[in-house]
PDB file of C-alpha atoms in Angstrom:
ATOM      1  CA  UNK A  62       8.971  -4.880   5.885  1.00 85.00           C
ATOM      2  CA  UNK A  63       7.405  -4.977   9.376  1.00 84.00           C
ATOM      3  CA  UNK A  64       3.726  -5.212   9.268  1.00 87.00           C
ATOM      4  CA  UNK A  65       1.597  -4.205  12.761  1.00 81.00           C
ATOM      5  CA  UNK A  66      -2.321  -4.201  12.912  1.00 84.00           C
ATOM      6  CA  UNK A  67      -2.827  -3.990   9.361  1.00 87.00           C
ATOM      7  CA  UNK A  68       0.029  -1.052   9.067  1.00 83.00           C
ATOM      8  CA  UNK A  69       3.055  -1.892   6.775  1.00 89.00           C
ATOM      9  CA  UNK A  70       6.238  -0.253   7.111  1.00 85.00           C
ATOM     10  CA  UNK A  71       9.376   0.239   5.098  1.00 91.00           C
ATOM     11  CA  UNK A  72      12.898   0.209   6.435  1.00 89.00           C
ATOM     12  CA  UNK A  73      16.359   0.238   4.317  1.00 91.00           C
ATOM     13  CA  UNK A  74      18.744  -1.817   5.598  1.00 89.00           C
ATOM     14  CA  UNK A  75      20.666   0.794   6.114  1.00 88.00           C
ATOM     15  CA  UNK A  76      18.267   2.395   8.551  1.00 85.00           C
ATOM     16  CA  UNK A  77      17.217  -1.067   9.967  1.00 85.00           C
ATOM     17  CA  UNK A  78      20.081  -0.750  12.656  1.00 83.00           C
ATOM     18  CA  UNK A  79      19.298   2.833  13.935  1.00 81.00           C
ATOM     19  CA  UNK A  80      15.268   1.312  15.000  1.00 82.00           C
ATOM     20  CA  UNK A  81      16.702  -1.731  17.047  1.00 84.00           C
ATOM     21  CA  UNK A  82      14.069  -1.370  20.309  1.00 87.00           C
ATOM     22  CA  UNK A  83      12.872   1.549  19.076  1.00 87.00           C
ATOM     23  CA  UNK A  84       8.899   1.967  19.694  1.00 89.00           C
ATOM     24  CA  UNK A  85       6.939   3.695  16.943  1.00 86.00           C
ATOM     25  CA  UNK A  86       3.449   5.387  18.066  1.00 88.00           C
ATOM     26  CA  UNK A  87       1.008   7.252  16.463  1.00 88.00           C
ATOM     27  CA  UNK A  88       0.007  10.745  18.700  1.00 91.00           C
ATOM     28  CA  UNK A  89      -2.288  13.323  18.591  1.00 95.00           C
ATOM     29  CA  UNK A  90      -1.251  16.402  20.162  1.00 89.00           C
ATOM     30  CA  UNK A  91      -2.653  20.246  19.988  1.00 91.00           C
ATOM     31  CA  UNK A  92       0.081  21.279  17.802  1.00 86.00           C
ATOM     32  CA  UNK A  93      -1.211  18.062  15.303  1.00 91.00           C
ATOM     33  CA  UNK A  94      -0.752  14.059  14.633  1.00 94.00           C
ATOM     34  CA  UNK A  95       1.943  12.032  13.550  1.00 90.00           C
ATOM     35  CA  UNK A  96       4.514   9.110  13.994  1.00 86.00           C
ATOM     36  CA  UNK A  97       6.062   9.399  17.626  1.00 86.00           C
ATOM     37  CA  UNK A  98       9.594   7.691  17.930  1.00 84.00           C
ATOM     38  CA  UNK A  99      10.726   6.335  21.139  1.00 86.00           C
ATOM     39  CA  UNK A 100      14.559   5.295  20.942  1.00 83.00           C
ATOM     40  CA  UNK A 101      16.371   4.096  23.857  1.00 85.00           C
ATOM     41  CA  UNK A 102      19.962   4.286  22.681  1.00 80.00           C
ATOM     42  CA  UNK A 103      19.189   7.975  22.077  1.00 78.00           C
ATOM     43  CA  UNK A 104      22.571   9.462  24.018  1.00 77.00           C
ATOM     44  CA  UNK A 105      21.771  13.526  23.231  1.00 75.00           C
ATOM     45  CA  UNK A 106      19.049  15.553  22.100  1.00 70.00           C
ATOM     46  CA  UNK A 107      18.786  18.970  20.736  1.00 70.00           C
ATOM     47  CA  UNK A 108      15.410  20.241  22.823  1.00 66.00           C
ATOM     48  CA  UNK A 109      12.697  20.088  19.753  1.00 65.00           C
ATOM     49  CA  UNK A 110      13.119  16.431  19.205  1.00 60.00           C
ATOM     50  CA  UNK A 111      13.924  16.181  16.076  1.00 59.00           C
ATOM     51  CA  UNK A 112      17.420  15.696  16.248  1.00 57.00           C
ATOM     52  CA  UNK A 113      19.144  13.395  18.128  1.00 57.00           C
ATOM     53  CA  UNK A 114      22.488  10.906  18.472  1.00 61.00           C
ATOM     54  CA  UNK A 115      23.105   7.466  18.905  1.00 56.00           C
TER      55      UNK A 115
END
């Protein structure tokens, strides 16, 4: 459980070692708002940014 500004959040420890350095934002955009992840060991992307390899 990592806890920032009042925000909780749950990771698996499973999952735990795909989010090492990997900055979460929140964004508001035209299209709508959500969670924004910024992952630096990201190799490959499709183009829509939703998939991705590490």
């Amino acid at each position: 459980v990592y806890e920032f500004e009042g925000l909780k959040i749950f990771v698996d420890q499973m999952s735990e070692m795909y989010l090492n350095d990997v900055e979460v934002d929140y964004v508001e955009t035209i299209e709508g708002a959500g969670f924004k992840f910024n992952n630096p060991n990201v190799k490959n992307t499709c183009g829509c940014g939703s998939s991705f390899s590490v």
